[in-house]
Coordinates of N, CA, C and O in Angstrom, one line a residue:
M3 N -27.7 6.0 7.5 CA -28.0 5.9 6.1 C -28.7 4.6 5.9 O -29.8 4.4 6.4
A4 N -28.0 3.6 5.2 CA -28.7 2.4 4.9 C -27.7 1.3 4.8 O -26.5 1.5 4.4
V5 N -28.1 0.1 5.1 CA -27.3 -1.1 4.9 C -27.6 -1.7 3.6 O -28.8 -1.9 3.2
R6 N -26.6 -1.9 2.8 CA -26.8 -2.4 1.4 C -26.5 -3.9 1.4 O -25.9 -4.4 2.3
N7 N -27.0 -4.6 0.3 CA -26.8 -6.0 0.2 C -25.3 -6.2 -0.3 O -24.9 -5.6 -1.2
L8 N -24.7 -7.2 0.4 CA -23.3 -7.5 0.0 C -23.4 -8.4 -1.2 O -24.3 -9.2 -1.4
R9 N -22.3 -8.4 -2.0 CA -22.1 -9.3 -3.2 C -21.2 -10.4 -2.7 O -20.2 -10.1 -2.0
Y10 N -21.5 -11.6 -3.2 CA -20.7 -12.8 -2.7 C -20.0 -13.5 -3.8 O -20.3 -13.2 -5.0
E11 N -19.1 -14.4 -3.4 CA -18.4 -15.2 -4.3 C -19.2 -15.7 -5.5 O -20.4 -16.1 -5.3
G12 N -18.7 -15.6 -6.7 CA -19.4 -16.0 -7.9 C -20.1 -14.8 -8.6 O -20.5 -14.9 -9.7
D13 N -20.3 -13.7 -7.9 CA -20.9 -12.5 -8.5 C -19.9 -11.8 -9.4 O -18.8 -11.5 -8.9
E14 N -20.2 -11.7 -10.7 CA -19.2 -11.2 -11.6 C -18.7 -9.8 -11.3 O -17.6 -9.4 -11.7
I15 N -19.5 -9.0 -10.6 CA -19.1 -7.6 -10.3 C -17.8 -7.6 -9.5 O -17.0 -6.6 -9.6
L16 N -17.5 -8.6 -8.7 CA -16.3 -8.7 -7.9 C -15.1 -8.8 -8.7 O -14.0 -8.6 -8.2
S17 N -15.2 -9.2 -10.0 CA -14.0 -9.4 -10.8 C -13.9 -8.2 -11.8 O -13.0 -8.2 -12.7
K18 N -14.7 -7.2 -11.7 CA -14.6 -6.0 -12.6 C -13.8 -4.9 -11.9 O -13.8 -4.7 -10.7
R19 N -13.1 -4.1 -12.8 CA -12.4 -2.9 -12.4 C -13.3 -1.8 -12.1 O -14.2 -1.5 -12.9
C20 N -13.2 -1.1 -11.0 CA -14.0 0.0 -10.6 C -13.6 1.3 -11.3 O -12.4 1.4 -11.6
R21 N -14.5 2.2 -11.6 CA -14.2 3.4 -12.3 C -13.9 4.5 -11.3 O -14.4 4.6 -10.2
E22 N -13.0 5.4 -11.7 CA -12.6 6.5 -10.9 C -13.8 7.4 -10.7 O -14.7 7.6 -11.5
V23 N -13.8 8.0 -9.5 CA -14.9 9.0 -9.1 C -14.4 10.3 -9.7 O -13.3 10.8 -9.3
T24 N -15.2 11.0 -10.5 CA -14.8 12.3 -11.1 C -15.5 13.5 -10.4 O -14.9 14.6 -10.4
V25 N -16.6 13.2 -9.7 CA -17.3 14.3 -8.9 C -17.6 13.7 -7.6 O -18.3 12.7 -7.5
I26 N -17.2 14.4 -6.5 CA -17.6 14.0 -5.2 C -18.7 14.9 -4.7 O -18.5 16.1 -4.5
D27 N -19.9 14.3 -4.7 CA -21.1 15.0 -4.3 C -21.9 14.3 -3.2 O -21.4 13.3 -2.7
D28 N -23.1 14.7 -3.0 CA -23.9 14.1 -1.9 C -24.2 12.7 -2.2 O -24.3 11.9 -1.3
R29 N -24.3 12.3 -3.5 CA -24.5 10.9 -3.8 C -23.4 10.0 -3.4 O -23.5 8.9 -2.8
I30 N -22.1 10.5 -3.7 CA -20.9 9.8 -3.3 C -20.8 9.7 -1.8 O -20.5 8.7 -1.2
R31 N -21.1 10.8 -1.1 CA -21.0 10.9 0.3 C -22.0 9.9 1.0 O -21.8 9.2 1.9
G32 N -23.2 9.9 0.4 CA -24.3 9.0 0.8 C -23.9 7.5 0.6 O -24.1 6.7 1.5
L33 N -23.2 7.2 -0.5 CA -22.8 5.9 -0.8 C -21.7 5.5 0.2 O -21.7 4.4 0.8
L34 N -20.8 6.4 0.5 CA -19.7 6.1 1.5 C -20.4 5.8 2.9 O -19.9 4.9 3.6
A35 N -21.4 6.6 3.3 CA -22.1 6.4 4.5 C -22.8 5.0 4.5 O -22.7 4.3 5.5
D36 N -23.4 4.7 3.4 CA -24.1 3.4 3.3 C -23.1 2.2 3.4 O -23.3 1.2 4.1
M37 N -21.9 2.4 2.8 CA -20.9 1.4 2.9 C -20.4 1.2 4.3 O -20.2 0.1 4.7
A38 N -20.2 2.3 5.0 CA -19.8 2.2 6.4 C -20.9 1.5 7.2 O -20.6 0.6 8.0
D39 N -22.2 1.8 7.0 CA -23.2 1.2 7.7 C -23.3 -0.3 7.4 O -23.5 -1.2 8.3
T40 N -23.0 -0.7 6.2 CA -23.0 -2.1 5.8 C -21.9 -2.8 6.4 O -22.1 -3.9 7.0
M41 N -20.7 -2.2 6.4 CA -19.5 -2.8 7.0 C -19.8 -3.0 8.5 O -19.5 -4.1 9.1
Y42 N -20.3 -2.0 9.2 CA -20.5 -2.1 10.7 C -21.6 -3.2 11.0 O -21.6 -3.8 12.0
S43 N -22.5 -3.4 10.1 CA -23.6 -4.3 10.3 C -23.2 -5.7 10.3 O -23.9 -6.6 10.8
T44 N -22.0 -6.0 9.8 CA -21.6 -7.4 9.7 C -21.0 -7.9 11.0 O -20.9 -9.1 11.2
G45 N -20.5 -7.0 11.9 CA -20.0 -7.5 13.1 C -18.5 -7.8 13.1 O -17.9 -7.9 14.1
N46 N -18.0 -8.1 11.9 CA -16.6 -8.5 11.8 C -15.8 -7.9 10.6 O -14.8 -8.3 10.3
G47 N -16.4 -6.9 10.0 CA -15.8 -6.2 8.9 C -14.9 -5.1 9.3 O -15.1 -4.3 10.2
A48 N -13.7 -5.1 8.6 CA -12.7 -4.0 8.9 C -12.6 -3.1 7.7 O -12.1 -2.0 7.8
G49 N -13.1 -3.5 6.5 CA -13.1 -2.7 5.3 C -14.1 -3.2 4.3 O -14.6 -4.3 4.4
L50 N -14.4 -2.3 3.4 CA -15.4 -2.6 2.4 C -15.1 -1.7 1.2 O -14.9 -0.5 1.3
A51 N -15.1 -2.4 0.0 CA -15.0 -1.7 -1.3 C -16.4 -1.5 -1.9 O -17.2 -2.4 -1.7
A52 N -16.6 -0.5 -2.7 CA -17.9 -0.2 -3.3 C -18.4 -1.4 -4.2 O -19.6 -1.7 -4.2
C53 N -17.5 -2.1 -4.8 CA -18.0 -3.2 -5.7 C -18.6 -4.3 -4.8 O -19.5 -5.1 -5.3
Q54 N -18.3 -4.4 -3.5 CA -18.9 -5.4 -2.7 C -20.3 -5.1 -2.3 O -21.0 -6.0 -1.8
V55 N -20.8 -3.9 -2.6 CA -22.2 -3.5 -2.5 C -22.8 -3.2 -3.9 O -23.8 -2.6 -4.0
G56 N -22.1 -3.7 -5.0 CA -22.6 -3.6 -6.3 C -22.4 -2.4 -7.1 O -23.0 -2.1 -8.1
V57 N -21.5 -1.5 -6.6 CA -21.2 -0.2 -7.3 C -19.8 -0.2 -7.8 O -18.8 -0.3 -7.0
L58 N -19.6 0.0 -9.1 CA -18.2 0.0 -9.6 C -17.6 1.4 -9.6 O -17.3 2.0 -10.6
K59 N -17.4 1.9 -8.4 CA -16.7 3.1 -8.1 C -15.5 2.9 -7.2 O -15.5 2.0 -6.4
R60 N -14.5 3.7 -7.4 CA -13.2 3.5 -6.6 C -13.4 4.2 -5.3 O -12.9 5.3 -5.0
L61 N -14.1 3.5 -4.4 CA -14.4 3.9 -3.0 C -14.2 2.8 -2.1 O -14.5 1.7 -2.3
V62 N -13.6 3.2 -0.9 CA -13.3 2.2 0.1 C -13.6 2.8 1.5 O -13.3 4.0 1.7
V63 N -14.1 2.1 2.4 CA -14.2 2.5 3.8 C -13.4 1.5 4.7 O -13.5 0.3 4.3
I64 N -12.8 2.0 5.7 CA -12.0 1.1 6.6 C -12.1 1.6 8.0 O -12.1 2.8 8.2
D65 N -12.3 0.7 8.9 CA -12.2 1.0 10.3 C -11.6 -0.2 11.1 O -12.2 -1.2 11.2
M66 N -10.3 0.0 11.5 CA -9.6 -1.0 12.2 C -9.6 -0.7 13.7 O -8.7 -1.1 14.4
G67 N -10.6 0.0 14.1 CA -10.8 0.3 15.6 C -10.3 1.6 16.0 O -10.4 2.0 17.1
D68 N -9.8 2.4 15.0 CA -9.3 3.7 15.4 C -10.0 4.8 14.6 O -9.5 5.9 14.4
G69 N -11.3 4.5 14.2 CA -12.1 5.5 13.5 C -12.2 5.2 12.0 O -11.4 4.6 11.4
L70 N -13.4 5.6 11.5 CA -13.7 5.4 10.1 C -12.9 6.2 9.2 O -12.7 7.4 9.4
K71 N -12.3 5.6 8.1 CA -11.6 6.3 7.1 C -12.4 6.0 5.8 O -12.7 4.9 5.4
K72 N -12.6 7.1 5.0 CA -13.3 7.0 3.8 C -12.3 7.4 2.7 O -11.8 8.5 2.8
L73 N -12.1 6.6 1.7 CA -11.1 6.8 0.7 C -11.8 6.9 -0.7 O -12.5 5.9 -1.1
V74 N -11.6 7.9 -1.4 CA -12.0 8.1 -2.8 C -10.8 8.0 -3.7 O -9.8 8.8 -3.5
N75 N -10.9 7.2 -4.7 CA -9.8 7.0 -5.7 C -8.5 6.7 -5.0 O -7.5 7.3 -5.4
P76 N -8.4 5.8 -4.1 CA -7.2 5.5 -3.4 C -6.2 4.8 -4.3 O -6.6 4.0 -5.2
V77 N -4.9 5.1 -4.1 CA -3.8 4.5 -4.9 C -2.6 4.2 -3.9 O -2.3 5.1 -3.1
I78 N -2.1 3.1 -4.0 CA -0.9 2.7 -3.3 C 0.3 3.4 -3.9 O 0.5 3.2 -5.1
V79 N 1.0 4.2 -3.1 CA 2.2 4.9 -3.7 C 3.5 4.4 -3.2 O 4.5 4.7 -3.8
E80 N 3.5 3.6 -2.1 CA 4.7 3.0 -1.6 C 4.4 1.8 -0.8 O 3.4 1.8 0.0
T81 N 5.3 0.8 -0.9 CA 5.2 -0.4 0.0 C 6.6 -0.7 0.6 O 7.6 -0.3 -0.1
K82 N 6.6 -1.3 1.7 CA 7.9 -1.7 2.3 C 7.7 -3.1 3.0 O 6.6 -3.3 3.6
G83 N 8.7 -3.9 2.9 CA 8.7 -5.1 3.7 C 7.7 -6.1 3.2 O 7.0 -6.0 2.2
L84 N 7.6 -7.2 3.9 CA 6.7 -8.3 3.6 C 6.2 -8.9 4.9 O 6.9 -9.0 5.9
Q85 N 4.9 -9.3 4.9 CA 4.3 -10.0 6.1 C 3.5 -11.1 5.6 O 2.9 -11.1 4.5
R86 N 3.4 -12.2 6.4 CA 2.5 -13.3 6.1 C 1.2 -13.0 6.9 O 1.3 -12.6 8.1
C87 N 0.1 -13.2 6.2 CA -1.2 -12.8 6.8 C -2.2 -13.9 6.7 O -2.0 -14.8 5.9
T88 N -3.2 -13.8 7.6 CA -4.4 -14.6 7.4 C -5.5 -13.7 7.0 O -5.7 -12.7 7.7
E89 N -6.2 -14.0 5.9 CA -7.2 -13.1 5.4 C -8.5 -13.8 5.2 O -8.6 -15.0 5.0
G90 N -9.5 -13.0 5.4 CA -10.9 -13.4 5.1 C -11.5 -12.2 4.3 O -10.9 -11.2 4.1
C91 N -12.8 -12.3 4.0 CA -13.5 -11.3 3.2 C -15.0 -11.4 3.4 O -15.5 -12.5 3.4
L92 N -15.6 -10.3 3.6 CA -17.1 -10.3 3.8 C -17.8 -10.9 2.6 O -18.9 -11.5 2.7
S93 N -17.2 -10.8 1.4 CA -17.8 -11.4 0.2 C -17.5 -12.9 0.1 O -18.1 -13.5 -0.8
F94 N -16.7 -13.5 0.9 CA -16.4 -14.9 0.9 C -16.5 -15.4 2.4 O -15.5 -15.7 3.0
P95 N -17.8 -15.5 2.9 CA -18.0 -15.8 4.3 C -17.3 -17.2 4.7 O -17.4 -18.1 3.9
N96 N -16.7 -17.2 5.8 CA -16.2 -18.4 6.4 C -15.0 -19.0 5.6 O -14.8 -20.2 5.8
R97 N -14.4 -18.2 4.8 CA -13.2 -18.7 4.0 C -12.0 -17.9 4.4 O -12.1 -16.7 4.4
Y98 N -10.9 -18.6 4.8 CA -9.7 -17.9 5.3 C -8.5 -18.5 4.6 O -8.5 -19.7 4.4
G99 N -7.6 -17.7 4.3 CA -6.4 -18.2 3.7 C -5.1 -17.4 4.1 O -5.3 -16.2 4.5
K100 N -4.0 -18.0 3.9 CA -2.7 -17.3 4.1 C -2.3 -16.6 2.9 O -2.3 -17.1 1.8
T101 N -1.9 -15.3 3.1 CA -1.4 -14.5 1.9 C -0.1 -13.8 2.4 O 0.3 -13.8 3.5
A102 N 0.6 -13.3 1.4 CA 1.8 -12.4 1.6 C 1.4 -11.0 1.2 O 1.0 -10.8 0.0
R103 N 1.6 -10.1 2.0 CA 1.3 -8.7 1.8 C 2.4 -7.8 2.2 O 3.2 -8.2 3.1
P104 N 2.5 -6.6 1.7 CA 3.5 -5.6 2.2 C 3.3 -5.4 3.7 O 2.2 -5.4 4.2
R105 N 4.4 -5.1 4.4 CA 4.3 -4.9 5.9 C 3.9 -3.4 6.1 O 3.2 -3.1 7.1
V106 N 4.3 -2.5 5.2 CA 3.9 -1.1 5.3 C 3.4 -0.6 4.0 O 4.0 -0.9 2.9
V107 N 2.3 0.1 4.0 CA 1.7 0.6 2.7 C 1.3 2.1 2.9 O 0.8 2.5 3.9
T108 N 1.7 2.9 1.9 CA 1.3 4.3 1.9 C 0.3 4.5 0.8 O 0.6 4.1 -0.4
V109 N -0.8 5.1 1.1 CA -1.9 5.3 0.1 C -2.2 6.8 0.0 O -2.2 7.6 1.0
R110 N -2.4 7.3 -1.3 CA -2.9 8.6 -1.5 C -4.4 8.5 -2.0 O -4.7 7.6 -2.8
A111 N -5.2 9.3 -1.4 CA -6.6 9.3 -1.7 C -7.2 10.7 -1.5 O -6.6 11.6 -1.1
L112 N -8.5 10.8 -1.9 CA -9.3 12.0 -1.6 C -10.2 11.6 -0.4 O -10.7 10.4 -0.3
D113 N -10.6 12.6 0.4 CA -11.6 12.3 1.4 C -12.9 12.7 0.8 O -13.1 13.0 -0.3
E114 N -14.0 12.5 1.6 CA -15.3 12.7 1.1 C -15.7 14.2 0.7 O -16.7 14.4 0.2
N115 N -14.7 15.1 1.0 CA -14.9 16.5 0.6 C -14.0 16.8 -0.6 O -13.9 18.0 -0.9
G116 N -13.3 15.9 -1.1 CA -12.4 16.1 -2.2 C -11.0 16.5 -1.9 O -10.2 16.9 -2.8
R117 N -10.6 16.5 -0.6 CA -9.3 16.9 -0.2 C -8.4 15.7 -0.3 O -8.7 14.7 0.3
E118 N -7.2 15.9 -0.9 CA -6.2 14.9 -1.0 C -5.5 14.6 0.4 O -5.3 15.6 1.1
F119 N -5.3 13.4 0.7 CA -4.5 13.0 1.9 C -3.7 11.8 1.7 O -4.0 11.1 0.7
M120 N -2.8 11.6 2.5 CA -1.9 10.4 2.5 C -2.1 9.7 3.8 O -2.3 10.3 4.8
M121 N -2.1 8.4 3.8 CA -2.1 7.6 5.0 C -1.2 6.4 4.8 O -1.0 5.9 3.8
T122 N -0.5 6.1 5.9 CA 0.4 4.9 6.0 C -0.1 3.9 7.0 O -0.5 4.3 8.1
G123 N -0.2 2.7 6.6 CA -0.6 1.6 7.5 C 0.5 0.6 7.6 O 1.2 0.3 6.6
E124 N 0.6 0.0 8.8 CA 1.5 -1.1 9.1 C 0.7 -2.3 9.5 O -0.4 -2.1 10.1
G125 N 1.3 -3.5 9.3 CA 0.7 -4.7 9.8 C -0.7 -4.9 9.3 O -1.0 -4.9 8.1
E126 N -1.7 -5.0 10.2 CA -3.1 -5.3 9.9 C -3.7 -4.3 9.0 O -4.4 -4.6 8.0
L127 N -3.4 -3.0 9.2 CA -3.9 -1.9 8.4 C -3.3 -2.0 7.0 O -4.1 -1.8 6.0
A128 N -2.1 -2.3 6.9 CA -1.5 -2.5 5.6 C -2.1 -3.6 4.8 O -2.5 -3.4 3.6
K129 N -2.4 -4.7 5.5 CA -3.1 -5.8 4.8 C -4.5 -5.4 4.4 O -4.9 -5.7 3.2
C130 N -5.2 -4.7 5.2 CA -6.6 -4.3 4.9 C -6.6 -3.3 3.7 O -7.4 -3.4 2.8
L131 N -5.6 -2.4 3.7 CA -5.6 -1.4 2.6 C -5.3 -2.2 1.3 O -6.0 -1.9 0.3
C132 N -4.4 -3.1 1.3 CA -4.1 -3.9 0.1 C -5.3 -4.7 -0.4 O -5.6 -4.7 -1.6
H133 N -5.9 -5.3 0.6 CA -7.1 -6.2 0.3 C -8.2 -5.3 -0.4 O -8.7 -5.7 -1.4
E134 N -8.5 -4.2 0.2 CA -9.6 -3.4 -0.3 C -9.3 -2.7 -1.6 O -10.1 -2.7 -2.5
L135 N -8.0 -2.2 -1.8 CA -7.6 -1.6 -3.0 C -7.6 -2.7 -4.1 O -7.9 -2.4 -5.3
D136 N -7.2 -3.9 -3.8 CA -7.3 -5.0 -4.8 C -8.7 -5.2 -5.3 O -8.9 -5.3 -6.5
H137 N -9.7 -5.1 -4.4 CA -11.1 -5.2 -4.9 C -11.4 -4.2 -6.0 O -12.2 -4.5 -6.9
L138 N -10.9 -3.0 -5.9 CA -11.1 -1.9 -6.9 C -10.6 -2.3 -8.3 O -11.1 -1.7 -9.3
D139 N -9.7 -3.2 -8.3 CA -9.1 -3.7 -9.6 C -9.7 -5.1 -10.0 O -9.1 -5.7 -10.9
G140 N -10.7 -5.5 -9.3 CA -11.3 -6.8 -9.6 C -10.5 -8.0 -9.1 O -10.7 -9.1 -9.6
I141 N -9.7 -7.8 -8.1 CA -8.8 -8.9 -7.6 C -9.4 -9.2 -6.2 O -9.6 -8.3 -5.4
V142 N -9.7 -10.5 -6.0 CA -10.1 -10.9 -4.6 C -9.1 -11.7 -3.9 O -8.2 -12.3 -4.6
F143 N -9.2 -11.7 -2.6 CA -8.1 -12.3 -1.8 C -7.8 -13.8 -2.1 O -6.7 -14.3 -2.0
T144 N -8.9 -14.5 -2.6 CA -8.7 -15.9 -3.0 C -7.6 -16.1 -4.1 O -7.0 -17.2 -4.2
Q145 N -7.4 -15.1 -4.9 CA -6.4 -15.1 -5.9 C -5.0 -15.0 -5.3 O -4.0 -15.2 -6.0
K146 N -4.9 -14.5 -4.1 CA -3.6 -14.3 -3.4 C -3.2 -15.4 -2.4 O -2.1 -15.4 -1.9
V147 N -4.2 -16.3 -2.1 CA -3.9 -17.3 -1.1 C -2.9 -18.3 -1.6 O -3.0 -18.8 -2.7
Y148 N -1.9 -18.6 -0.7 CA -1.0 -19.6 -1.0 C -1.3 -20.9 -0.1 O -0.7 -21.9 -0.4
E149 N -2.1 -20.8 0.9 CA -2.5 -21.9 1.7 C -3.8 -21.6 2.4 O -4.0 -20.5 3.0
W150 N -4.7 -22.5 2.3 CA -6.1 -22.3 2.9 C -6.0 -22.7 4.4 O -5.4 -23.7 4.7
C151 N -6.8 -22.0 5.2 CA -6.9 -22.3 6.6 C -8.1 -23.3 6.8 O -9.1 -23.1 6.1
E152 N -8.0 -24.1 7.7 CA -9.1 -25.1 8.0 C -10.2 -24.4 8.8 O -10.0 -23.6 9.6

């Protein structure tokens, strides 16, 4: 598909709440494909929210090395435990900080064909899910940092 321009720190779109997707059509599927292409083009991205490419839709793509996951209207339905994390973000290049995130996260979402599914992530995947879903509510990881990394 296409690599889209990333939005960076200071862009007001990153602080806005994304709107629910009401119709999953070829435009949404194309956007999800573009988001995946954009994430893969960075060389170090594990996830990307639609607002990071300038679109206020509740869409996320994630690939932690076990295949691409496309999430439409994702919602966290359960969390367990706590983990200390080191986080970065494609929209905040070369900035890393320590955060506290749930150790296990279960998410309900729709796939690119409108079918509901559940997924549970532990460790790094749980962190990634929380990070990307925060983006959908206008929350960036810098708001969660309790200590900055050098």
